[in-house]
Amino acid sequence: MRTSDSVKHLFARLVSSLGRATATREFKWMKQALIPSHSLTLPAMLQRRLSGEPLQYILGTTPFGPLDLLTRPPTLIPRPETEHWTLRLADMLSPTPHRPLTVLDLCTGTGCIPLLLCHLWPPGSTRAYGLDISKDAIRLAMDNAARCNIPSSQPSSLTPYSQNVFIPVLGDLRDPAIFKYLLPPFDIITANPPYIPKREYDELPISVKDYEDPAALLGDPPDSEEQDGLTYYRLISQLLRQKGMLRDGSIVALEVGRAQADAVEGILQQSAGLRNTQVWKDPWDVKRVVLART
Amino acid sequence: MSSPEDIARARQLKELEPLHEAWSNWTHARQSLEETLPLMQDPDPTMRTLASEEFTSLAHTLSTHISTTFPSLLVPPSSTRDLHALLELKAGVGGSEAALFLLDLLRVYVRYAGSVGWRTSIIQSSETESGGMRDAILEIKGEGAYDALRWESGVHRVQRVPATESSGRTHTSTVAVIVLPLSEDAENIGGNDELFKMEDVKIEVMRARGAGGQHVNKTESAVRLTHTPTGITVSMQDERSQHQNKRRAFQVLRARLMDVKLSRDIANRRATRRNLVRTADRSEKIRTYNYAQDRVTDHRIGLSLMNLTSFLEGDGVQDFLDALRRNWQEEIMEDVVGESE
């Protein structure tokens, strides 16, 4: 079979699997991502897409606001919902080099949330930490920081910084030792923790279930008593409750799954003692973020 | 750094350049003519011949100044001279043949823009299975792009035997072109300006995503804007980034609103009422491309070009743009003269 014939045939199969409009657009993006002399060919891309691999892993990047971030299996691919609320959060605050903010992003994955904040806020106004338990994620977050021209090492504490900084840290949020590297208090704590309950996880499309890290998706450890997908919100609340973690006027923004917002609001109020809470909807009208202020 | 006053002054100087240039050329030619006159009685016959040739050429220069150069200076500088352009092309009657012709026209404009040194990018397109396009939006970045291309708005008609037609019958298909003005700052998302208020724009994302969030990793970047007061809607889905699609959608919305504003300004100016080209209805057929006769005809000015290939593959479009600009300038001059009577 000639290459063009096989491309035509593969594209026809993509149309029947995704619908014409989506298939046409994805095919166009694949062609745009083609690099001559590169080993990645159009038929190979189409084959991978047809077997269910996410387009973002095939192309190796995903847009996130004005950024273009690297995506690599198995690290969770940044979602448009996360992009939307991060842009909204960035719009809501305006730090300056004279009044800088310290950000902690838990379960940082690609580093998308702190990187977008660092990109949008003025130089020298932001110092961000990103914590993740996965080595792959931390490596990717480092690579993404380099791609966005954001330094990812500790600046000297004596001089005022002229750049925003994003420091990815490998560690478990249950481990108190992490605060040797992360220096509270924080002005902003963000997280898009795993929140999918086991029974919903079993029903996920293969492009999610077979390709993305279960540890970034499953909301509860298998041995957990509760299987409501909310384990990480309970853990985060314990962290927030610790003395000296938050400043006066700090903001906590946690992404949640569908129908979890009310429960997470309750957890933040009761176990973290954050009474001042608010819920943000995503562009698809789903309650997506629980926001709390101290 | 130059102050706003400096910039205004520099602009004024630049606008006066043609006037200055015309006047110095005129003075120079007249002076040369006066110097040539005595030489026409020179005893040397060679000198006399040279002088007489010189005289003819100078007389021609002077009369061109009187008939063309000076009148054209009466045309006030265009208020849209800095603007870039968005070209919207839509296939009309003729099905897949219209979609194929749309691609031919698109290439003409892309090549023309390239020859002038303008940057182009196709910001939206929907390809058909037969290799044509149902519609496309072409961004042309370059000062003066709008002024040069605005006469291309209207219905373009092609008469040819489609490549797919086995019986050899000639088909007639059409493509509608709309040229929109694009300003430098049109890419900003949001913010109120003279064209619209942010609260009047409804931003929608397409389709439902089910649970969304971590449950779905499908790319979902389509955006639709609706400007409530005018009912104008813009949909963008060509980019992977929703952010980028939104930026593009605002760019197109601004261009359409600017177009509405310019049309209103023109309608409000009584003087332009007699201007045929400018007030032409966009649903009107403006040009025919006839393959059998190898001919392009512009119906507004009755201009025909007898070499279709030079239009589609070369710089033939320049002849039409020049003729349409001259036609427009003459109408403006008539208006100016008419007003002073």
XYZ file of C-alpha atoms in Angstrom:
635
model
C 0.000 0.000 0.000
C 1.313 3.462 -0.890
C 1.658 5.908 1.976
C -1.041 8.238 0.654
C -3.455 5.312 0.288
C -2.797 4.155 3.808
C -3.169 7.727 5.139
C -6.480 8.030 3.310
C -7.655 4.727 4.718
C -6.508 5.544 8.249
C -8.143 8.965 8.093
C -11.432 7.352 7.027
C -11.220 5.136 10.105
C -10.486 8.165 12.284
C -13.608 9.856 10.885
C -15.764 6.902 11.856
C -14.269 6.815 15.332
C -14.243 10.554 16.186
C -16.737 12.104 13.760
C -15.788 14.123 10.687
C -15.304 17.547 12.280
C -13.037 16.359 15.105
C -11.111 13.934 12.882
C -10.482 16.650 10.270
C -9.148 19.046 12.892
C -6.960 16.457 14.608
C -5.589 15.357 11.211
C -4.703 18.955 10.421
C -2.881 19.332 13.762
C -0.977 16.107 13.120
C 0.158 17.451 9.747
C 1.217 20.707 11.397
C 3.250 18.784 13.988
C 5.084 16.756 11.341
C 8.790 17.425 11.250
C 10.515 16.349 8.037
C 13.253 13.755 8.607
C 11.694 12.998 11.976
C 10.832 9.380 12.666
C 7.224 10.260 13.500
C 5.204 9.732 10.324
C 1.606 10.595 9.554
C 0.467 6.947 9.261
C 2.172 6.196 12.592
C 0.380 9.106 14.270
C -2.974 8.033 12.822
C -2.373 4.436 13.935
C -1.611 5.540 17.482
C -4.661 7.804 17.591
C -6.849 4.973 16.297
C -5.662 2.667 19.026
C -6.901 5.246 21.553
C -3.762 7.155 22.504
C -4.484 10.793 23.476
C -3.604 13.291 20.745
C -1.523 15.276 23.257
C 0.854 12.344 23.824
C 1.193 11.770 20.080
C 1.959 15.414 19.350
C 4.022 15.772 22.536
C 2.574 19.135 23.530
C -0.617 20.801 24.665
C -1.606 24.463 24.753
C -2.296 25.855 28.219
C -3.373 29.487 28.065
C -0.671 31.248 26.074
C 1.819 28.482 26.957
C 2.643 25.421 24.916
C 3.562 22.678 27.387
C 5.266 19.318 26.887
C 3.146 16.250 27.502
C 4.647 12.799 28.119
C 3.078 9.562 29.258
C 2.050 8.792 31.896
C 1.840 12.301 33.414
C -1.712 13.690 33.438
C -2.440 15.902 30.399
C -3.526 19.409 31.405
C -7.273 19.880 30.856
C -9.118 22.916 29.452
C -11.092 23.175 32.719
C -7.833 23.624 34.645
C -6.633 26.148 32.065
C -9.830 28.130 32.511
C -9.761 28.414 36.303
C -6.025 29.095 36.410
C -6.510 32.024 34.019
C -9.326 33.260 36.241
C -7.159 32.966 39.350
C -4.333 34.814 37.580
C -6.757 37.606 36.673
C -8.055 37.908 40.204
C -4.708 38.743 41.824
C -2.005 41.201 40.880
C 1.238 40.582 42.757
C 4.165 42.939 42.220
C 7.908 42.648 42.921
C 7.222 44.794 46.019
C 4.347 42.608 47.130
C 5.359 39.148 45.857
C 3.351 35.978 46.390
C 4.477 32.476 47.339
C 2.535 29.703 45.632
C 2.358 26.004 46.463
C 0.829 23.675 43.870
C 0.136 20.166 45.115
C 0.042 17.233 42.673
C 1.644 19.534 40.134
C 1.992 17.014 37.252
C 3.242 18.915 34.175
C 3.553 22.026 36.363
C 0.857 23.703 34.278
C -0.832 25.707 37.067
C 2.248 27.371 38.658
C 3.901 27.841 35.253
C 0.920 29.736 33.902
C 0.803 31.922 37.030
C 4.562 32.590 36.722
C 4.121 33.424 33.055
C 1.188 35.801 33.531
C 2.280 37.670 36.647
C 4.963 40.355 36.453
C 8.649 39.313 36.673
C 9.852 39.094 40.246
C 6.363 38.878 41.729
C 5.983 35.122 42.110
C 7.814 32.252 43.745
C 6.084 28.936 43.131
C 6.655 25.394 44.368
C 5.171 22.323 42.724
C 4.989 19.079 44.684
C 4.462 15.680 43.080
C 4.986 12.090 44.168
C 5.877 10.963 40.643
C 9.448 11.180 39.304
C 8.098 11.379 35.735
C 5.957 14.363 36.666
C 8.803 16.211 38.373
C 11.112 15.627 35.399
C 8.409 16.884 33.034
C 7.681 19.911 35.242
C 11.409 20.784 35.146
C 11.477 20.435 31.361
C 8.370 22.587 31.072
C 9.877 25.292 33.269
C 12.895 25.365 30.939
C 10.576 25.472 27.902
C 8.747 28.482 29.402
C 12.005 30.226 30.340
C 11.125 30.140 34.011
C 14.049 29.357 36.350
C 13.484 26.239 38.435
C 16.113 26.591 41.133
C 16.201 28.472 44.409
C 17.374 32.031 43.880
C 19.708 33.543 46.427
C 17.584 34.781 49.293
C 19.607 37.939 49.802
C 18.880 39.647 46.512
C 15.368 40.583 45.414
C 14.483 38.385 42.433
C 14.001 39.910 39.045
C 12.327 36.775 37.674
C 9.500 34.495 38.691
C 10.647 31.114 39.915
C 9.030 27.675 39.780
C 10.624 24.935 41.857
C 9.351 21.370 41.286
C 9.840 19.175 44.374
C 9.611 15.370 44.492
C 7.759 14.255 47.582
C 4.634 12.914 49.269
C 2.213 15.459 50.683
C 1.700 13.144 53.672
C 5.389 13.415 54.576
C 6.141 16.291 57.021
C 9.767 16.278 55.848
C 8.771 17.994 52.591
C 8.685 21.318 54.430
C 12.457 21.267 54.573
C 12.241 22.192 50.883
C 8.911 23.989 50.713
C 8.997 27.079 52.852
C 5.651 28.138 54.359
C 3.737 30.347 54.831
C 2.067 30.325 51.425
C -0.123 33.025 49.920
C -1.742 30.654 47.471
C -2.200 26.903 47.574
C -3.532 25.273 44.444
C -4.152 21.632 43.583
C -5.715 19.427 40.962
C -5.461 16.240 43.041
C -6.637 12.801 41.831
C -10.406 12.837 42.340
C -12.003 10.039 40.331
C -13.796 7.396 42.491
C -12.935 3.771 41.645
C -16.341 2.924 40.181
C -16.123 5.893 37.779
C -12.498 5.075 36.986
C -13.557 1.666 35.676
C -15.855 3.380 33.175
C -13.302 5.881 31.809
C -12.540 6.079 28.097
C -9.417 4.085 27.164
C -7.547 7.238 26.111
C -7.596 8.182 29.811
C -7.559 4.812 31.580
C -4.968 3.046 29.417
C -2.584 5.964 28.971
C -2.613 8.346 31.925
C -1.127 7.571 35.337
C -3.787 5.981 37.598
C -2.007 7.656 40.518
C -2.970 11.039 39.033
C -6.613 10.056 38.578
C -7.782 7.675 41.342
C -9.140 9.677 44.230
C -8.654 7.009 46.899
C -5.978 4.392 47.646
C -7.361 0.855 47.140
C -7.178 0.113 50.864
C -8.992 3.309 51.823
C -12.194 2.993 53.773
C -13.869 5.790 51.843
C -14.256 5.288 48.092
C -15.794 8.660 47.254
C -12.730 10.096 45.485
C -12.161 12.628 48.268
C -9.161 11.157 50.114
C -6.742 13.812 48.827
C -8.996 16.671 49.901
C -8.938 15.233 53.435
C -5.151 14.991 53.320
C -4.823 18.519 51.945
C -7.118 19.826 54.697
C -4.847 18.297 57.339
C -1.953 20.096 55.727
C -3.819 23.420 55.605
C -4.735 23.123 59.266
C -1.095 23.123 60.300
C 0.100 26.250 61.982
C 2.049 28.691 59.844
C 1.011 27.100 56.566
C -1.174 29.988 55.377
C -0.934 33.752 55.745
C -3.758 36.075 56.579
C -5.603 36.648 53.310
C -4.257 33.498 51.705
C -6.188 31.716 48.980
C -6.725 27.994 48.488
C -8.015 26.786 45.104
C -8.805 23.101 44.647
C -10.104 21.558 41.436
C -12.849 18.986 42.007
C -14.704 16.355 39.990
C -18.344 16.582 38.975
C -20.689 16.632 41.979
C -17.825 16.846 44.496
C -17.822 20.610 45.095
C -20.270 20.630 48.005
C -18.497 17.790 49.809
C -15.078 19.412 49.341
C -16.441 22.743 50.543
C -17.622 20.900 53.667
C -14.228 19.264 54.209
C -12.435 22.627 53.896
C -14.815 24.286 56.330
C -14.872 21.517 58.912
C -11.434 19.951 58.910
C -9.324 22.878 57.677
C -11.387 25.504 59.461
C -11.696 27.639 56.313
C -15.144 29.179 56.623
C -14.908 31.624 53.744
C -15.480 29.413 50.703
C -16.794 29.840 47.218
C -17.384 27.567 44.195
C -16.383 28.335 40.602
C -18.056 26.725 37.616
C -16.166 25.674 34.513
C -17.169 26.828 30.985
C -19.281 23.665 30.644
C -21.344 24.667 33.668
C -19.877 22.057 36.036
C -18.882 23.114 39.582
C -15.126 22.776 39.152
C -13.194 24.662 41.822
C -13.606 25.210 45.527
C -11.966 28.437 46.570
C -11.271 29.273 50.216
C -9.801 32.356 51.888
C -8.299 32.624 55.315
C 11.526 57.683 22.726
C 9.392 59.822 20.461
C 6.491 61.726 21.978
C 2.954 61.556 20.551
C 3.504 65.054 19.132
C 6.614 63.868 17.323
C 4.739 60.947 15.881
C 1.882 63.191 14.727
C 4.356 65.595 13.153
C 6.256 62.798 11.436
C 2.994 61.457 10.064
C 2.008 64.912 8.797
C 5.385 65.275 7.093
C 4.979 61.893 5.495
C 1.529 62.826 4.228
C 2.862 66.031 2.706
C 5.623 64.168 0.881
C 3.625 63.485 -2.306
C 2.621 67.148 -2.495
C 6.197 68.268 -2.105
C 7.451 65.726 -4.576
C 4.837 66.691 -7.207
C 5.621 70.366 -6.832
C 9.406 69.958 -7.069
C 9.074 67.681 -10.086
C 6.782 70.222 -11.712
C 9.127 73.148 -10.989
C 12.110 71.168 -12.130
C 10.444 70.186 -15.417
C 9.377 73.768 -16.109
C 12.847 75.080 -15.459
C 14.339 72.476 -17.784
C 11.777 73.393 -20.427
C 12.769 77.057 -20.241
C 16.400 76.075 -20.579
C 15.600 73.879 -23.582
C 13.772 76.595 -25.570
C 16.849 78.599 -26.671
C 18.622 75.370 -27.667
C 15.889 74.644 -30.205
C 17.303 77.514 -32.311
C 20.871 76.288 -31.947
C 22.950 76.402 -35.149
C 24.081 72.793 -34.618
C 21.393 70.432 -36.087
C 22.315 67.604 -33.706
C 21.807 69.909 -30.752
C 18.493 71.077 -32.246
C 17.261 67.472 -32.567
C 18.293 66.648 -28.999
C 16.578 69.797 -27.709
C 13.404 69.014 -29.578
C 13.288 65.464 -28.173
C 13.870 66.876 -24.726
C 11.069 69.385 -25.297
C 8.557 66.672 -26.227
C 9.387 64.611 -23.160
C 9.214 67.579 -20.789
C 5.927 68.777 -22.284
C 4.552 65.292 -21.691
C 5.719 65.313 -18.061
C 4.072 68.677 -17.480
C 0.784 67.693 -19.013
C 0.698 64.470 -16.944
C 1.111 66.601 -13.867
C -1.851 68.730 -14.855
C -4.098 65.877 -15.943
C -3.241 63.239 -13.340
C -0.741 64.051 -10.615
C -2.232 67.312 -9.311
C -5.863 66.138 -9.376
C -4.951 62.970 -7.484
C -3.540 65.125 -4.699
C -7.071 66.391 -4.147
C -8.028 62.962 -2.836
C -7.884 63.292 0.933
C -5.637 60.734 2.670
C -7.607 57.630 3.551
C -8.606 57.275 7.197
C -8.147 53.527 6.855
C -4.676 53.655 5.299
C -2.918 51.944 8.251
C -5.262 49.005 8.492
C -4.503 45.358 7.852
C -7.154 43.104 6.363
C -9.162 39.960 6.974
C -10.521 38.256 3.872
C -13.541 36.069 4.387
C -14.266 33.697 1.523
C -17.403 31.572 1.286
C -18.256 29.109 -1.450
C -21.629 29.984 -2.989
C -23.545 28.174 -5.715
C -21.764 25.344 -7.490
C -21.011 22.859 -4.716
C -17.572 21.234 -4.806
C -16.583 23.252 -7.881
C -17.173 26.478 -5.913
C -15.021 25.046 -3.105
C -12.218 24.355 -5.583
C -12.452 27.858 -7.032
C -12.346 29.301 -3.511
C -8.929 27.666 -3.146
C -7.796 29.195 -6.476
C -8.871 32.664 -5.322
C -7.268 32.179 -1.918
C -3.951 31.396 -3.631
C -4.252 34.569 -5.724
C -4.585 36.713 -2.601
C -1.853 34.887 -0.685
C 0.559 35.289 -3.601
C -0.390 38.920 -4.148
C 0.139 39.716 -0.442
C 3.512 37.973 -0.547
C 4.613 40.020 -3.559
C 3.788 43.240 -1.681
C 5.621 42.019 1.429
C 2.577 41.416 3.609
C 2.345 38.414 5.946
C -0.598 36.058 5.543
C -2.068 33.271 7.599
C -5.197 31.219 7.133
C -6.889 31.517 10.495
C -9.940 29.447 9.701
C -10.788 27.015 6.947
C -13.045 24.065 6.305
C -11.731 21.699 3.715
C -14.008 19.567 1.594
C -13.394 15.957 0.671
C -12.689 16.859 -2.939
C -9.761 19.036 -1.856
C -11.471 22.434 -1.933
C -12.617 24.711 0.885
C -16.154 25.606 1.857
C -14.958 28.725 3.607
C -11.782 30.384 4.780
C -10.595 33.441 6.651
C -7.261 34.867 5.563
C -5.430 37.323 7.774
C -3.239 39.781 5.837
C -0.826 41.763 7.994
C 0.569 44.830 6.329
C -0.173 48.527 6.380
C -2.523 49.482 3.590
C -3.725 45.910 2.994
C -7.318 46.899 3.671
C -7.236 49.943 1.400
C -5.665 47.938 -1.418
C -7.980 44.959 -1.199
C -11.330 46.351 -0.085
C -12.630 46.444 -3.682
C -12.441 42.657 -3.739
C -15.622 42.459 -1.625
C -18.477 40.962 -3.603
C -19.438 37.853 -5.506
C -16.799 36.342 -7.789
C -18.197 34.097 -10.522
C -16.293 31.372 -12.347
C -17.358 29.747 -15.603
C -15.385 26.636 -16.458
C -15.512 22.918 -17.031
C -14.851 21.340 -13.635
C -11.994 18.847 -13.448
C -14.542 16.358 -12.176
C -16.984 16.883 -15.064
C -16.708 14.102 -17.626
C -19.213 15.425 -20.183
C -17.232 18.639 -20.637
C -20.100 20.966 -19.753
C -19.255 24.440 -18.451
C -20.464 25.113 -14.908
C -21.065 28.448 -13.249
C -20.070 28.706 -9.577
C -19.564 31.580 -7.192
C -17.436 32.555 -4.224
C -18.396 35.443 -1.963
C -15.540 37.583 -0.675
C -15.755 40.064 2.163
C -12.748 42.220 2.997
C -12.745 43.399 6.602
C -10.602 46.099 8.216
C -8.210 44.855 10.871
C -6.443 47.118 13.321
C -3.179 46.406 15.118
C -4.770 46.005 18.535
C -7.537 43.669 17.335
C -5.906 40.693 19.038
C -6.561 41.799 22.585
C -9.099 39.706 24.348
C -11.660 41.660 26.238
C -11.343 45.208 27.402
C -13.882 47.807 26.375
C -13.175 49.960 23.390
C -15.090 52.108 20.927
C -16.297 49.069 18.986
C -17.974 47.081 21.725
C -18.512 46.653 25.437
C -17.304 43.433 27.005
C -20.645 42.913 28.732
C -22.329 42.790 25.301
C -20.264 39.778 24.217
C -21.417 36.302 25.137
C -18.583 33.742 25.159
C -19.580 30.127 24.698
C -17.616 26.905 24.479
C -18.929 24.280 22.155
C -20.522 20.970 23.106
C -20.977 19.250 26.402
C -18.031 17.436 27.959
C -19.903 15.092 30.280
C -18.055 14.911 33.571
C -15.127 16.852 32.082
C -11.957 17.497 34.053
C -9.760 14.464 34.704
C -12.422 12.156 33.229
C -11.863 13.411 29.655
C -8.686 14.172 27.731
C -10.259 15.020 24.394
C -9.170 18.359 22.915
C -12.058 20.793 23.248
C -11.052 24.196 22.030
C -13.915 25.587 19.968
C -15.225 29.007 20.965
C -18.230 31.040 19.881
C -18.764 34.749 20.495
C -22.093 36.526 20.143
C -22.271 40.307 20.087
C -25.770 40.815 21.456
C -26.539 44.352 20.128
C -25.779 43.410 16.503
C -26.387 39.666 16.637
C -22.984 39.057 15.030
C -21.606 35.613 15.905
C -18.071 34.330 15.380
C -17.036 30.695 15.783
C -13.422 29.558 15.891
C -12.173 25.992 16.232
C -9.070 25.658 14.085
C -6.494 26.044 16.854
C -5.741 23.428 19.515
C -5.754 26.185 22.094
C -9.041 27.580 23.324
C -7.155 30.682 24.357
C -5.905 31.125 20.798
C -9.351 30.456 19.317
C -10.797 33.093 21.629
C -8.136 35.595 20.584
C -8.877 34.883 16.917
C -12.633 35.127 17.473
C -12.230 38.554 19.086
C -10.034 39.610 16.171
C -12.754 38.664 13.660
C -15.496 40.222 15.809
C -13.574 43.506 15.966
C -13.014 43.458 12.206
C -16.719 42.872 11.539
C -17.762 45.630 13.928
C -15.211 48.005 12.416
C -16.629 47.148 8.998
C -20.138 47.973 10.224
C -18.859 51.262 11.620
C -17.063 52.227 8.397
C -20.126 51.425 6.299
C -22.235 53.559 8.612
C -19.746 56.437 8.401
C -19.875 56.262 4.619
C -23.660 56.154 4.549
C -23.712 59.188 6.797
C -21.543 61.148 4.403
C -23.872 62.467 1.742
C -21.011 63.169 -0.640
C -20.311 59.528 -1.193
C -23.847 58.709 -2.181
C -22.977 58.891 -5.860
C -20.042 56.582 -5.419
C -20.989 53.381 -7.182
C -18.215 51.034 -6.113
C -18.205 51.894 -2.462
C -21.900 51.499 -1.905
C -22.118 48.371 -4.016
C -24.077 45.574 -2.453
C -21.841 42.718 -1.366
C -24.276 40.219 -2.755
C -23.691 41.710 -6.189
C -21.617 39.929 -8.766
C -18.455 41.967 -9.252
C -16.238 39.811 -11.416
C -16.399 36.890 -13.829
C -13.610 34.442 -14.581
C -14.392 32.799 -17.907
C -12.050 29.931 -18.733
C -13.354 29.158 -22.236
C -12.674 32.748 -23.290
C -9.520 33.055 -21.141
C -10.937 36.304 -19.739
C -11.459 38.089 -16.403
C -14.042 40.875 -16.369
C -14.784 43.341 -13.606
C -18.407 44.360 -14.024
C -18.151 47.551 -11.992
C -15.617 49.260 -14.211
C -16.092 47.176 -17.366
C -12.453 46.123 -17.376
C -11.524 42.838 -19.051
C -8.171 41.142 -18.896
C -7.573 38.654 -21.686
C -5.208 36.344 -19.830
C -6.732 34.304 -17.079
C -3.481 32.551 -16.230
C -1.756 35.837 -15.503
C -4.530 36.555 -13.016
C -4.489 33.148 -11.344
C -0.766 32.457 -11.481
C 0.810 35.874 -11.925
C 0.226 39.454 -10.890
C -2.867 40.172 -13.013
C -4.843 41.035 -9.879
C -2.677 44.151 -9.555
C -4.176 45.562 -12.799
C -7.656 45.279 -11.341
C -6.703 46.725 -7.984
C -5.007 49.669 -9.701
C -7.958 50.320 -11.997
C -10.427 50.111 -9.110
C -8.343 52.484 -7.022
C -8.117 54.981 -9.886
C -11.844 54.696 -10.433
C -12.472 55.390 -6.757
C -10.053 58.347 -6.753
C -11.766 59.847 -9.783
C -15.114 59.576 -8.079
C -13.736 61.264 -4.976
C -12.223 64.022 -7.126
C -15.577 64.531 -8.811
C -17.155 64.788 -5.402
C -14.565 67.337 -4.294
C -15.079 69.380 -7.457
C -18.853 68.967 -7.186
C -18.842 70.250 -3.600
C -16.820 73.341 -4.511
C -19.192 74.293 -7.316
